[in-house]
Structures are given as C-alpha cells and as structure tokens.
Amino acid sequence: MSENLESFLQETEYCDCNHPVIKKLTEDFRSRYSNQRDLAVALFHFVRDDILYRVGLWNKKASETLDEKTGVCTNNANLLVALLRSVGIPAG
C-alpha cells in the first residue's frame, strides 16, 4: 500500500479503530461480508441506520459513540472512519 494511504489506516486520539469494542463489531461484519466493497457499504448502513443523531458534543471517541449508539454528525462520521480503518480500508 502506498505511503500516502498508510496515514488513513492509523489510530488517532478520537478514531480509536483498535479499541476492543470496535474490533468485535468489525469481526462480526467481516465474517458476513467477504467482498471489501460490500463490507464498506454494510458498515456505512450500520452507522446510518443504527447510530442515532442527536445534538451534543463532538469530541467523543469512536468507541464512545458506538457504546452510546448516538452522536452528532461528526461523531458518526468518525465512527464510520474507525470501523473502516479497523478492517483495513483506508478512510478519512
């Protein structure tokens, strides 16, 4: 993989893609979707359909958003990025 894409796979302060809760969820999705495109679409639909939007603070880790099942648009986008990075799909 290109060096330019490596940074889009790294864990950050808020994008805690290696957190056990994130890993457990993505392992479940990975077992159901062998195609990377289908996996990415399924993770997108999960965040869109299962994580509720609410007004609040943006500065939450992806694992916190997943645990609370709610977040502002920034939290939900960050969660999707973390889920994608967790399965090796570069995202930012």
mmCIF file with all atom_site columns, C-alpha atoms in Angstrom:
data_model
loop_
_atom_site.group_PDB
_atom_site.id
_atom_site.type_symbol
_atom_site.label_atom_id
_atom_site.label_alt_id
_atom_site.label_comp_id
_atom_site.label_asym_id
_atom_site.label_entity_id
_atom_site.label_seq_id
_atom_site.pdbx_PDB_ins_code
_atom_site.Cartn_x
_atom_site.Cartn_y
_atom_site.Cartn_z
_atom_site.occupancy
_atom_site.B_iso_or_equiv
_atom_site.pdbx_formal_charge
_atom_site.auth_seq_id
_atom_site.auth_comp_id
_atom_site.auth_asym_id
_atom_site.auth_atom_id
_atom_site.pdbx_PDB_model_num
ATOM 1  C CA . MET A 1 1  ? 0.000   0.000   0.000  1.00 0.00 ? 1  MET A CA 1
ATOM 2  C CA . SER A 1 2  ? 1.184   3.470   -0.794 1.00 0.00 ? 2  SER A CA 1
ATOM 3  C CA . GLU A 1 3  ? 2.724   5.557   1.983  1.00 0.00 ? 3  GLU A CA 1
ATOM 4  C CA . ASN A 1 4  ? 0.074   8.184   1.292  1.00 0.00 ? 4  ASN A CA 1
ATOM 5  C CA . LEU A 1 5  ? -2.697  5.780   2.300  1.00 0.00 ? 5  LEU A CA 1
ATOM 6  C CA . GLU A 1 6  ? -0.961  4.471   5.434  1.00 0.00 ? 6  GLU A CA 1
ATOM 7  C CA . SER A 1 7  ? -1.992  7.558   7.409  1.00 0.00 ? 7  SER A CA 1
ATOM 8  C CA . PHE A 1 8  ? -5.631  6.713   6.615  1.00 0.00 ? 8  PHE A CA 1
ATOM 9  C CA . LEU A 1 9  ? -5.283  3.421   8.486  1.00 0.00 ? 9  LEU A CA 1
ATOM 10 C CA . GLN A 1 10 ? -3.735  4.789   11.684 1.00 0.00 ? 10 GLN A CA 1
ATOM 11 C CA . GLU A 1 11 ? -5.430  5.101   15.051 1.00 0.00 ? 11 GLU A CA 1
ATOM 12 C CA . THR A 1 12 ? -5.797  8.644   16.402 1.00 0.00 ? 12 THR A CA 1
ATOM 13 C CA . GLU A 1 13 ? -6.993  10.155  19.660 1.00 0.00 ? 13 GLU A CA 1
ATOM 14 C CA . TYR A 1 14 ? -10.642 10.163  18.573 1.00 0.00 ? 14 TYR A CA 1
ATOM 15 C CA . CYS A 1 15 ? -10.520 7.494   15.886 1.00 0.00 ? 15 CYS A CA 1
ATOM 16 C CA . ASP A 1 16 ? -9.704  4.577   18.184 1.00 0.00 ? 16 ASP A CA 1
ATOM 17 C CA . CYS A 1 17 ? -10.040 1.913   15.492 1.00 0.00 ? 17 CYS A CA 1
ATOM 18 C CA . ASN A 1 18 ? -8.142  -0.700  17.540 1.00 0.00 ? 18 ASN A CA 1
ATOM 19 C CA . HIS A 1 19 ? -10.469 -0.471  20.546 1.00 0.00 ? 19 HIS A CA 1
ATOM 20 C CA . PRO A 1 20 ? -11.837 -3.928  21.516 1.00 0.00 ? 20 PRO A CA 1
ATOM 21 C CA . VAL A 1 21 ? -15.474 -2.857  21.035 1.00 0.00 ? 21 VAL A CA 1
ATOM 22 C CA . ILE A 1 22 ? -14.715 -1.595  17.510 1.00 0.00 ? 22 ILE A CA 1
ATOM 23 C CA . LYS A 1 23 ? -12.747 -4.761  16.692 1.00 0.00 ? 23 LYS A CA 1
ATOM 24 C CA . LYS A 1 24 ? -15.507 -7.048  17.964 1.00 0.00 ? 24 LYS A CA 1
ATOM 25 C CA . LEU A 1 25 ? -18.126 -5.349  15.804 1.00 0.00 ? 25 LEU A CA 1
ATOM 26 C CA . THR A 1 26 ? -15.965 -5.324  12.690 1.00 0.00 ? 26 THR A CA 1
ATOM 27 C CA . GLU A 1 27 ? -15.044 -9.003  13.127 1.00 0.00 ? 27 GLU A CA 1
ATOM 28 C CA . ASP A 1 28 ? -18.763 -9.793  13.080 1.00 0.00 ? 28 ASP A CA 1
ATOM 29 C CA . PHE A 1 29 ? -19.258 -7.771  9.897  1.00 0.00 ? 29 PHE A CA 1
ATOM 30 C CA . ARG A 1 30 ? -16.137 -9.253  8.302  1.00 0.00 ? 30 ARG A CA 1
ATOM 31 C CA . SER A 1 31 ? -17.473 -12.778 8.878  1.00 0.00 ? 31 SER A CA 1
ATOM 32 C CA . ARG A 1 32 ? -20.618 -11.868 6.885  1.00 0.00 ? 32 ARG A CA 1
ATOM 33 C CA . TYR A 1 33 ? -19.040 -9.922  4.011  1.00 0.00 ? 33 TYR A CA 1
ATOM 34 C CA . SER A 1 34 ? -16.054 -11.293 2.120  1.00 0.00 ? 34 SER A CA 1
ATOM 35 C CA . ASN A 1 35 ? -16.022 -8.539  -0.507 1.00 0.00 ? 35 ASN A CA 1
ATOM 36 C CA . GLN A 1 36 ? -14.408 -5.282  0.695  1.00 0.00 ? 36 GLN A CA 1
ATOM 37 C CA . ARG A 1 37 ? -16.930 -3.109  -1.133 1.00 0.00 ? 37 ARG A CA 1
ATOM 38 C CA . ASP A 1 38 ? -19.888 -4.962  0.395  1.00 0.00 ? 38 ASP A CA 1
ATOM 39 C CA . LEU A 1 39 ? -18.236 -4.725  3.812  1.00 0.00 ? 39 LEU A CA 1
ATOM 40 C CA . ALA A 1 40 ? -17.753 -0.955  3.466  1.00 0.00 ? 40 ALA A CA 1
ATOM 41 C CA . VAL A 1 41 ? -21.375 -0.483  2.363  1.00 0.00 ? 41 VAL A CA 1
ATOM 42 C CA . ALA A 1 42 ? -22.658 -2.614  5.256  1.00 0.00 ? 42 ALA A CA 1
ATOM 43 C CA . LEU A 1 43 ? -20.619 -0.600  7.775  1.00 0.00 ? 43 LEU A CA 1
ATOM 44 C CA . PHE A 1 44 ? -21.939 2.638   6.256  1.00 0.00 ? 44 PHE A CA 1
ATOM 45 C CA . HIS A 1 45 ? -25.522 1.363   6.566  1.00 0.00 ? 45 HIS A CA 1
ATOM 46 C CA . PHE A 1 46 ? -24.880 0.287   10.163 1.00 0.00 ? 46 PHE A CA 1
ATOM 47 C CA . VAL A 1 47 ? -23.756 3.780   11.170 1.00 0.00 ? 47 VAL A CA 1
ATOM 48 C CA . ARG A 1 48 ? -26.504 5.456   9.157  1.00 0.00 ? 48 ARG A CA 1
ATOM 49 C CA . ASP A 1 49 ? -29.299 3.230   10.458 1.00 0.00 ? 49 ASP A CA 1
ATOM 50 C CA . ASP A 1 50 ? -28.214 2.171   13.960 1.00 0.00 ? 50 ASP A CA 1
ATOM 51 C CA . ILE A 1 51 ? -26.400 5.197   15.392 1.00 0.00 ? 51 ILE A CA 1
ATOM 52 C CA . LEU A 1 52 ? -28.908 7.906   16.200 1.00 0.00 ? 52 LEU A CA 1
ATOM 53 C CA . TYR A 1 53 ? -28.248 11.568  15.526 1.00 0.00 ? 53 TYR A CA 1
ATOM 54 C CA . ARG A 1 54 ? -28.505 13.936  18.463 1.00 0.00 ? 54 ARG A CA 1
ATOM 55 C CA . VAL A 1 55 ? -27.273 17.392  19.259 1.00 0.00 ? 55 VAL A CA 1
ATOM 56 C CA . GLY A 1 56 ? -24.353 17.334  21.658 1.00 0.00 ? 56 GLY A CA 1
ATOM 57 C CA . LEU A 1 57 ? -20.601 17.496  21.984 1.00 0.00 ? 57 LEU A CA 1
ATOM 58 C CA . TRP A 1 58 ? -18.442 16.470  19.042 1.00 0.00 ? 58 TRP A CA 1
ATOM 59 C CA . ASN A 1 59 ? -15.316 15.495  20.976 1.00 0.00 ? 59 ASN A CA 1
ATOM 60 C CA . LYS A 1 60 ? -16.010 11.805  21.613 1.00 0.00 ? 60 LYS A CA 1
ATOM 61 C CA . LYS A 1 61 ? -14.007 8.773   20.643 1.00 0.00 ? 61 LYS A CA 1
ATOM 62 C CA . ALA A 1 62 ? -15.456 6.435   18.050 1.00 0.00 ? 62 ALA A CA 1
ATOM 63 C CA . SER A 1 63 ? -15.765 3.697   20.686 1.00 0.00 ? 63 SER A CA 1
ATOM 64 C CA . GLU A 1 64 ? -17.804 6.050   22.897 1.00 0.00 ? 64 GLU A CA 1
ATOM 65 C CA . THR A 1 65 ? -20.154 6.843   20.017 1.00 0.00 ? 65 THR A CA 1
ATOM 66 C CA . LEU A 1 66 ? -20.580 3.123   19.350 1.00 0.00 ? 66 LEU A CA 1
ATOM 67 C CA . ASP A 1 67 ? -21.195 2.413   23.023 1.00 0.00 ? 67 ASP A CA 1
ATOM 68 C CA . GLU A 1 68 ? -23.762 5.218   23.348 1.00 0.00 ? 68 GLU A CA 1
ATOM 69 C CA . LYS A 1 69 ? -25.319 4.431   19.919 1.00 0.00 ? 69 LYS A CA 1
ATOM 70 C CA . THR A 1 70 ? -25.762 8.173   19.394 1.00 0.00 ? 70 THR A CA 1
ATOM 71 C CA . GLY A 1 71 ? -23.758 11.198  18.310 1.00 0.00 ? 71 GLY A CA 1
ATOM 72 C CA . VAL A 1 72 ? -23.589 14.372  16.274 1.00 0.00 ? 72 VAL A CA 1
ATOM 73 C CA . CYS A 1 73 ? -22.737 14.112  12.580 1.00 0.00 ? 73 CYS A CA 1
ATOM 74 C CA . THR A 1 74 ? -19.016 14.444  13.351 1.00 0.00 ? 74 THR A CA 1
ATOM 75 C CA . ASN A 1 75 ? -19.165 11.557  15.824 1.00 0.00 ? 75 ASN A CA 1
ATOM 76 C CA . ASN A 1 76 ? -21.000 9.348   13.344 1.00 0.00 ? 76 ASN A CA 1
ATOM 77 C CA . ALA A 1 77 ? -18.531 10.141  10.565 1.00 0.00 ? 77 ALA A CA 1
ATOM 78 C CA . ASN A 1 78 ? -15.632 9.428   12.934 1.00 0.00 ? 78 ASN A CA 1
ATOM 79 C CA . LEU A 1 79 ? -17.193 6.097   13.909 1.00 0.00 ? 79 LEU A CA 1
ATOM 80 C CA . LEU A 1 80 ? -17.512 5.081   10.259 1.00 0.00 ? 80 LEU A CA 1
ATOM 81 C CA . VAL A 1 81 ? -13.875 6.004   9.651  1.00 0.00 ? 81 VAL A CA 1
ATOM 82 C CA . ALA A 1 82 ? -12.810 3.942   12.674 1.00 0.00 ? 82 ALA A CA 1
ATOM 83 C CA . LEU A 1 83 ? -14.852 0.937   11.521 1.00 0.00 ? 83 LEU A CA 1
ATOM 84 C CA . LEU A 1 84 ? -13.380 1.124   8.019  1.00 0.00 ? 84 LEU A CA 1
ATOM 85 C CA . ARG A 1 85 ? -9.824  1.514   9.304  1.00 0.00 ? 85 ARG A CA 1
ATOM 86 C CA . SER A 1 86 ? -10.392 -1.405  11.651 1.00 0.00 ? 86 SER A CA 1
ATOM 87 C CA . VAL A 1 87 ? -10.982 -3.716  8.669  1.00 0.00 ? 87 VAL A CA 1
ATOM 88 C CA . GLY A 1 88 ? -8.067  -2.296  6.689  1.00 0.00 ? 88 GLY A CA 1
ATOM 89 C CA . ILE A 1 89 ? -9.986  0.067   4.421  1.00 0.00 ? 89 ILE A CA 1
ATOM 90 C CA . PRO A 1 90 ? -8.269  3.470   4.276  1.00 0.00 ? 90 PRO A CA 1
ATOM 91 C CA . ALA A 1 91 ? -10.665 6.202   5.386  1.00 0.00 ? 91 ALA A CA 1
ATOM 92 C CA . GLY A 1 92 ? -10.507 9.797   6.496  1.00 0.00 ? 92 GLY A CA 1
#
